[in-house]
Amino acid sequence: MKLEDWHTHSELCRHATGTIEDYVKKAIELNLATIGTCDHFPYEFLKNIDRIPYGEYAITIDEIQDYLATAESLRQKYKDKINIRIGFEVDFFENQESALNNHLNKVKSRLDYILGSVHILDFQDGKGAWGFDDSRFKEDYEYYGADKVYTQYFKTLRNMLNSEQFDFDIVGHFDLPKKFNDFPNDKELLINEAMKTLELIKHKGVVIEINTGGLRKDVKEQYPSEELLNHMVDLDIQILLGSDAHKPYQVAWEFNSIIDILKKIGYNHLTHFEKKKKTLIEI
Ligand SMILES: [Zn+2]
Ligand SMILES: [Zn+2]
């Protein structure tokens, strides 16, 4: 089978290196069937982001048109060699969906998919929103502790799933708070919070990304963990693969070993998106 990588970034989001074309060329070299480009959607129209160094997280509003035009011209240029699918990784901020939609709705018809992610938490305690997967906020992570971070994270993910205004197709890096290898003291907490969230994902018919970026981080495992993958297959939740590449050489990172794990667990299909329409491919 030919593999598909749905989660790659480029230098446009200011914390990755390489142009979109560099990632496309790498994907062709690896003989992938599809590469999805999904840079971070802008933040600057959001409220309560004073502490967030969003200038280094995402493209800007002014760059949206350029991003799409570049990706579209590459899609044409390489159409005989690879499918290029165009998306955004969009952060969920509670109660700010209409500000987001003011910008996102203008370009949605040009997108193949939207990856919905939570990187930012707000405990509503006056300390302001902060990025729990950014090592510069390690003090905040320690201040709240893993039990509170995981609980708040999964609650925010469920709010994202329940939001009628937040339109997305795929949940990104499902158990991201483990990135730095921090886990709750309460052993049941992670599985209980995750299961509540997985049942909601099943109910909403949303896809989960198997993100191999975690294998490059302190935790050294994909998101979600193998334990959660077993529950996902029981719930019949659909999946696809993403490397979260921030450098061209990371495209399709460890995909062959992940495919082996998925087959062993009982997965035999991955999803594919084109203009937000989902189809299944066999593995
Ligand atoms: Zn992300
Ligand atoms: Zn990403």
Short mmCIF file of C-alpha atoms and ligand atoms in Angstrom, two decimals:
data_model
loop_
_atom_site.label_atom_id
_atom_site.label_comp_id
_atom_site.label_asym_id
_atom_site.label_seq_id
_atom_site.Cartn_x
_atom_site.Cartn_y
_atom_site.Cartn_z
CA MET A 1 0.00 0.00 0.00
CA LYS A 2 1.03 3.60 -0.51
CA LEU A 3 1.04 5.73 2.62
CA GLU A 4 -0.46 9.14 3.29
CA ASP A 5 0.86 11.81 5.66
CA TRP A 6 -1.83 14.29 6.69
CA HIS A 7 0.08 16.44 9.16
CA THR A 8 3.03 18.52 7.97
CA HIS A 9 4.05 22.10 8.71
CA SER A 10 6.34 24.48 6.82
CA GLU A 11 8.51 27.52 7.50
CA LEU A 12 5.40 29.71 7.12
CA CYS A 13 4.40 28.91 10.71
CA ARG A 14 7.79 30.16 11.96
CA HIS A 15 8.78 27.18 14.09
CA ALA A 16 9.32 24.69 11.26
CA THR A 17 11.94 24.66 8.51
CA GLY A 18 11.55 24.04 4.78
CA THR A 19 9.08 25.24 2.19
CA ILE A 20 5.88 23.37 1.41
CA GLU A 21 7.61 22.23 -1.77
CA ASP A 22 10.46 20.70 0.25
CA TYR A 23 7.91 18.54 2.09
CA VAL A 24 6.20 17.58 -1.15
CA LYS A 25 9.52 16.54 -2.70
CA LYS A 26 10.36 14.45 0.38
CA ALA A 27 6.95 12.76 0.20
CA ILE A 28 7.50 11.94 -3.49
CA GLU A 29 10.95 10.53 -2.67
CA LEU A 30 9.28 8.29 -0.05
CA ASN A 31 6.68 7.22 -2.62
CA LEU A 32 3.71 8.44 -0.57
CA ALA A 33 0.30 8.54 -2.22
CA THR A 34 -0.73 11.76 -0.48
CA ILE A 35 0.79 14.60 1.48
CA GLY A 36 -1.36 16.92 3.50
CA THR A 37 -0.08 20.38 4.25
CA CYS A 38 -1.71 21.85 7.35
CA ASP A 39 0.03 24.87 8.76
CA HIS A 40 -1.31 26.48 11.92
CA PHE A 41 -4.24 28.82 11.33
CA PRO A 42 -3.67 32.42 12.57
CA TYR A 43 -4.20 33.47 16.17
CA GLU A 44 -4.06 37.26 16.05
CA PHE A 45 -7.86 37.81 16.02
CA LEU A 46 -8.27 35.85 19.28
CA LYS A 47 -8.76 37.31 22.76
CA ASN A 48 -6.89 36.32 25.94
CA ILE A 49 -3.69 35.32 24.17
CA ASP A 50 -1.42 37.93 25.82
CA ARG A 51 0.96 35.29 27.14
CA ILE A 52 1.01 33.19 23.96
CA PRO A 53 3.99 33.81 21.62
CA TYR A 54 1.64 33.21 18.71
CA GLY A 55 3.96 35.03 16.31
CA GLU A 56 6.03 31.84 16.47
CA TYR A 57 3.09 29.45 16.38
CA ALA A 58 1.18 30.19 13.21
CA ILE A 59 0.87 31.96 9.89
CA THR A 60 -0.74 35.41 9.96
CA ILE A 61 -4.07 36.54 8.52
CA ASP A 62 -2.18 38.38 5.78
CA GLU A 63 -0.50 35.14 4.73
CA ILE A 64 -3.60 32.95 4.36
CA GLN A 65 -4.05 33.71 0.66
CA ASP A 66 -0.37 33.13 -0.09
CA TYR A 67 -0.37 29.84 1.77
CA LEU A 68 -3.37 28.56 -0.17
CA ALA A 69 -2.12 29.85 -3.53
CA THR A 70 1.29 28.22 -2.99
CA ALA A 71 -0.24 24.89 -1.99
CA GLU A 72 -2.68 25.00 -4.92
CA SER A 73 0.04 25.69 -7.46
CA LEU A 74 2.14 22.83 -6.05
CA ARG A 75 -0.90 20.55 -6.26
CA GLN A 76 -1.06 21.34 -9.96
CA LYS A 77 2.69 21.12 -10.54
CA TYR A 78 3.04 17.67 -8.95
CA LYS A 79 -0.36 16.23 -9.82
CA ASP A 80 1.13 13.30 -11.75
CA LYS A 81 3.41 12.34 -8.88
CA ILE A 82 1.40 12.75 -5.66
CA ASN A 83 -1.92 13.95 -4.23
CA ILE A 84 -1.49 17.18 -2.35
CA ARG A 85 -4.29 17.88 0.10
CA ILE A 86 -4.67 21.28 1.70
CA GLY A 87 -5.73 21.89 5.26
CA PHE A 88 -5.17 23.90 8.40
CA GLU A 89 -4.41 22.86 11.94
CA VAL A 90 -6.86 25.02 13.87
CA ASP A 91 -6.69 25.63 17.62
CA PHE A 92 -9.90 25.49 19.60
CA PHE A 93 -10.56 28.49 21.86
CA GLU A 94 -13.76 28.25 23.82
CA ASN A 95 -16.37 30.94 23.02
CA GLN A 96 -14.21 32.42 20.28
CA GLU A 97 -15.55 30.36 17.41
CA SER A 98 -17.29 33.27 15.69
CA ALA A 99 -14.05 35.31 15.53
CA LEU A 100 -12.39 32.25 14.03
CA ASN A 101 -15.19 31.63 11.56
CA ASN A 102 -15.04 35.22 10.31
CA HIS A 103 -11.67 34.28 8.82
CA LEU A 104 -11.98 30.55 8.25
CA ASN A 105 -15.32 30.61 6.41
CA LYS A 106 -13.82 32.80 3.68
CA VAL A 107 -11.42 30.05 2.64
CA LYS A 108 -13.14 26.85 3.72
CA SER A 109 -14.23 25.89 0.20
CA ARG A 110 -10.54 25.65 -0.75
CA LEU A 111 -9.69 23.22 2.05
CA ASP A 112 -9.66 19.43 1.96
CA TYR A 113 -9.70 19.02 5.73
CA ILE A 114 -9.35 20.75 9.08
CA LEU A 115 -7.35 19.30 11.93
CA GLY A 116 -8.82 20.42 15.27
CA SER A 117 -6.23 20.67 18.03
CA VAL A 118 -5.92 21.85 21.60
CA HIS A 119 -2.48 23.27 22.51
CA ILE A 120 -3.70 26.08 24.77
CA LEU A 121 -5.44 25.79 28.13
CA ASP A 122 -7.22 28.43 30.18
CA PHE A 123 -8.10 27.60 33.76
CA GLN A 124 -10.14 30.85 34.07
CA ASP A 125 -8.19 31.75 37.22
CA GLY A 126 -6.80 35.07 36.02
CA LYS A 127 -3.45 33.64 34.96
CA GLY A 128 -4.40 33.68 31.31
CA ALA A 129 -4.21 31.08 28.57
CA TRP A 130 -0.92 29.20 28.13
CA GLY A 131 0.54 26.58 25.82
CA PHE A 132 0.92 23.32 27.74
CA ASP A 133 2.98 21.61 25.02
CA ASP A 134 5.46 24.50 24.78
CA SER A 135 8.51 23.94 27.02
CA ARG A 136 8.60 27.69 27.74
CA PHE A 137 5.46 27.12 29.86
CA LYS A 138 6.94 24.24 31.88
CA GLU A 139 6.49 26.26 35.08
CA ASP A 140 2.77 26.54 34.44
CA TYR A 141 2.56 22.80 33.77
CA GLU A 142 4.25 22.15 37.11
CA TYR A 143 2.17 24.76 38.93
CA TYR A 144 -1.09 23.03 37.97
CA GLY A 145 0.31 19.50 37.96
CA ALA A 146 -0.43 16.69 35.52
CA ASP A 147 -3.77 15.69 37.11
CA LYS A 148 -5.24 19.15 36.50
CA VAL A 149 -3.61 19.58 33.10
CA TYR A 150 -4.98 16.28 31.77
CA THR A 151 -8.44 16.91 33.22
CA GLN A 152 -8.63 20.41 31.75
CA TYR A 153 -7.21 19.24 28.43
CA PHE A 154 -9.78 16.48 27.89
CA LYS A 155 -12.57 18.77 29.06
CA THR A 156 -11.45 21.34 26.44
CA LEU A 157 -11.30 18.61 23.79
CA ARG A 158 -14.89 17.61 24.62
CA ASN A 159 -15.96 21.25 24.43
CA MET A 160 -14.35 21.37 20.99
CA LEU A 161 -16.30 18.25 19.95
CA ASN A 162 -19.55 19.64 21.35
CA SER A 163 -19.13 23.10 19.83
CA GLU A 164 -21.72 23.66 17.14
CA GLN A 165 -19.64 26.42 15.58
CA PHE A 166 -16.24 24.76 15.48
CA ASP A 167 -16.05 22.84 12.21
CA PHE A 168 -13.28 20.27 11.92
CA ASP A 169 -12.72 16.77 10.55
CA ILE A 170 -9.86 15.25 12.51
CA VAL A 171 -8.72 15.39 16.15
CA GLY A 172 -4.97 16.09 16.30
CA HIS A 173 -2.55 14.39 18.75
CA PHE A 174 -5.25 13.03 21.06
CA ASP A 175 -3.21 12.57 24.28
CA LEU A 176 -0.81 15.51 23.83
CA PRO A 177 -0.31 16.34 27.57
CA LYS A 178 2.04 13.33 27.78
CA LYS A 179 4.54 15.05 25.45
CA PHE A 180 7.13 15.71 28.20
CA ASN A 181 6.48 12.29 29.75
CA ASP A 182 4.32 13.69 32.56
CA PHE A 183 1.40 11.52 33.66
CA PRO A 184 -1.33 11.97 36.27
CA ASN A 185 -0.73 10.67 39.81
CA ASP A 186 -4.25 9.33 39.77
CA LYS A 187 -3.82 6.25 37.55
CA GLU A 188 -7.50 6.05 36.55
CA LEU A 189 -7.73 9.70 35.53
CA LEU A 190 -6.18 9.42 32.09
CA ILE A 191 -8.19 6.41 30.96
CA ASN A 192 -11.46 7.76 32.40
CA GLU A 193 -11.07 11.17 30.75
CA ALA A 194 -9.87 9.63 27.49
CA MET A 195 -12.76 7.14 27.34
CA LYS A 196 -15.39 9.86 27.88
CA THR A 197 -13.77 11.76 25.02
CA LEU A 198 -13.46 8.74 22.71
CA GLU A 199 -17.15 7.94 23.16
CA LEU A 200 -17.99 11.48 22.13
CA ILE A 201 -15.67 11.20 19.11
CA LYS A 202 -17.43 8.00 18.11
CA HIS A 203 -20.81 9.69 18.53
CA LYS A 204 -19.76 12.71 16.42
CA GLY A 205 -18.18 10.55 13.70
CA VAL A 206 -14.91 12.45 13.83
CA VAL A 207 -11.57 10.91 12.76
CA ILE A 208 -8.53 10.63 15.05
CA GLU A 209 -5.04 11.27 13.77
CA ILE A 210 -2.36 8.73 14.70
CA ASN A 211 0.44 11.23 15.22
CA THR A 212 3.99 9.84 15.14
CA GLY A 213 5.46 13.17 16.31
CA GLY A 214 5.26 11.84 19.89
CA LEU A 215 7.96 9.29 19.01
CA ARG A 216 10.37 12.23 18.62
CA LYS A 217 9.43 13.73 22.02
CA ASP A 218 10.33 12.82 25.63
CA VAL A 219 7.38 10.42 25.88
CA LYS A 220 8.72 8.41 22.91
CA GLU A 221 5.38 7.04 21.78
CA GLN A 222 2.77 8.01 19.22
CA TYR A 223 -0.41 9.90 20.10
CA PRO A 224 -2.65 8.13 21.08
CA SER A 225 -1.01 5.34 23.10
CA GLU A 226 -1.42 1.69 22.17
CA GLU A 227 -3.79 1.19 25.12
CA LEU A 228 -6.08 3.90 23.74
CA LEU A 229 -5.75 2.54 20.20
CA ASN A 230 -7.17 -0.76 21.46
CA HIS A 231 -10.24 1.05 22.81
CA MET A 232 -10.53 3.02 19.57
CA VAL A 233 -10.67 -0.11 17.45
CA ASP A 234 -13.39 -1.52 19.75
CA LEU A 235 -15.36 1.70 19.29
CA ASP A 236 -14.77 1.52 15.52
CA ILE A 237 -13.27 5.05 15.43
CA GLN A 238 -11.73 5.96 12.08
CA ILE A 239 -8.11 7.06 11.81
CA LEU A 240 -5.41 8.44 9.53
CA LEU A 241 -1.66 9.04 9.88
CA GLY A 242 0.22 12.26 10.56
CA SER A 243 3.92 12.80 11.20
CA ASP A 244 3.57 16.37 12.51
CA ALA A 245 6.75 16.97 10.51
CA HIS A 246 8.40 20.31 11.26
CA LYS A 247 11.43 19.42 9.12
CA PRO A 248 11.24 17.76 5.70
CA TYR A 249 13.16 14.64 6.81
CA GLN A 250 10.40 13.93 9.36
CA VAL A 251 7.76 13.26 6.68
CA ALA A 252 6.06 9.86 7.22
CA TRP A 253 8.06 9.44 10.44
CA GLU A 254 8.00 5.77 11.57
CA PHE A 255 4.92 5.08 9.47
CA ASN A 256 5.89 1.50 8.64
CA SER A 257 6.15 0.50 12.29
CA ILE A 258 2.88 2.29 13.10
CA ILE A 259 1.10 0.41 10.30
CA ASP A 260 2.34 -2.86 11.83
CA ILE A 261 0.94 -1.85 15.23
CA LEU A 262 -2.39 -0.78 13.73
CA LYS A 263 -2.79 -4.05 11.83
CA LYS A 264 -1.91 -6.07 14.93
CA ILE A 265 -4.56 -4.16 16.90
CA GLY A 266 -7.16 -4.85 14.22
CA TYR A 267 -7.30 -1.72 12.10
CA ASN A 268 -7.57 -2.39 8.36
CA HIS A 269 -8.67 0.99 6.98
CA LEU A 270 -7.43 4.56 7.01
CA THR A 271 -9.46 7.60 6.01
CA HIS A 272 -8.76 10.02 3.19
CA PHE A 273 -10.16 13.53 2.72
CA GLU A 274 -10.81 15.55 -0.39
CA LYS A 275 -12.76 18.81 -0.13
CA LYS A 276 -13.92 17.66 3.30
CA LYS A 277 -15.41 14.44 1.90
CA LYS A 278 -14.21 11.31 3.64
CA THR A 279 -13.41 7.99 1.96
CA LEU A 280 -11.71 4.83 3.23
CA ILE A 281 -8.54 3.16 1.99
CA GLU A 282 -7.47 -0.35 2.87
CA ILE A 283 -4.21 -1.08 4.65
ZN ZN B 1 -0.45 20.42 16.93
ZN ZN B 2 1.06 20.19 14.04
#
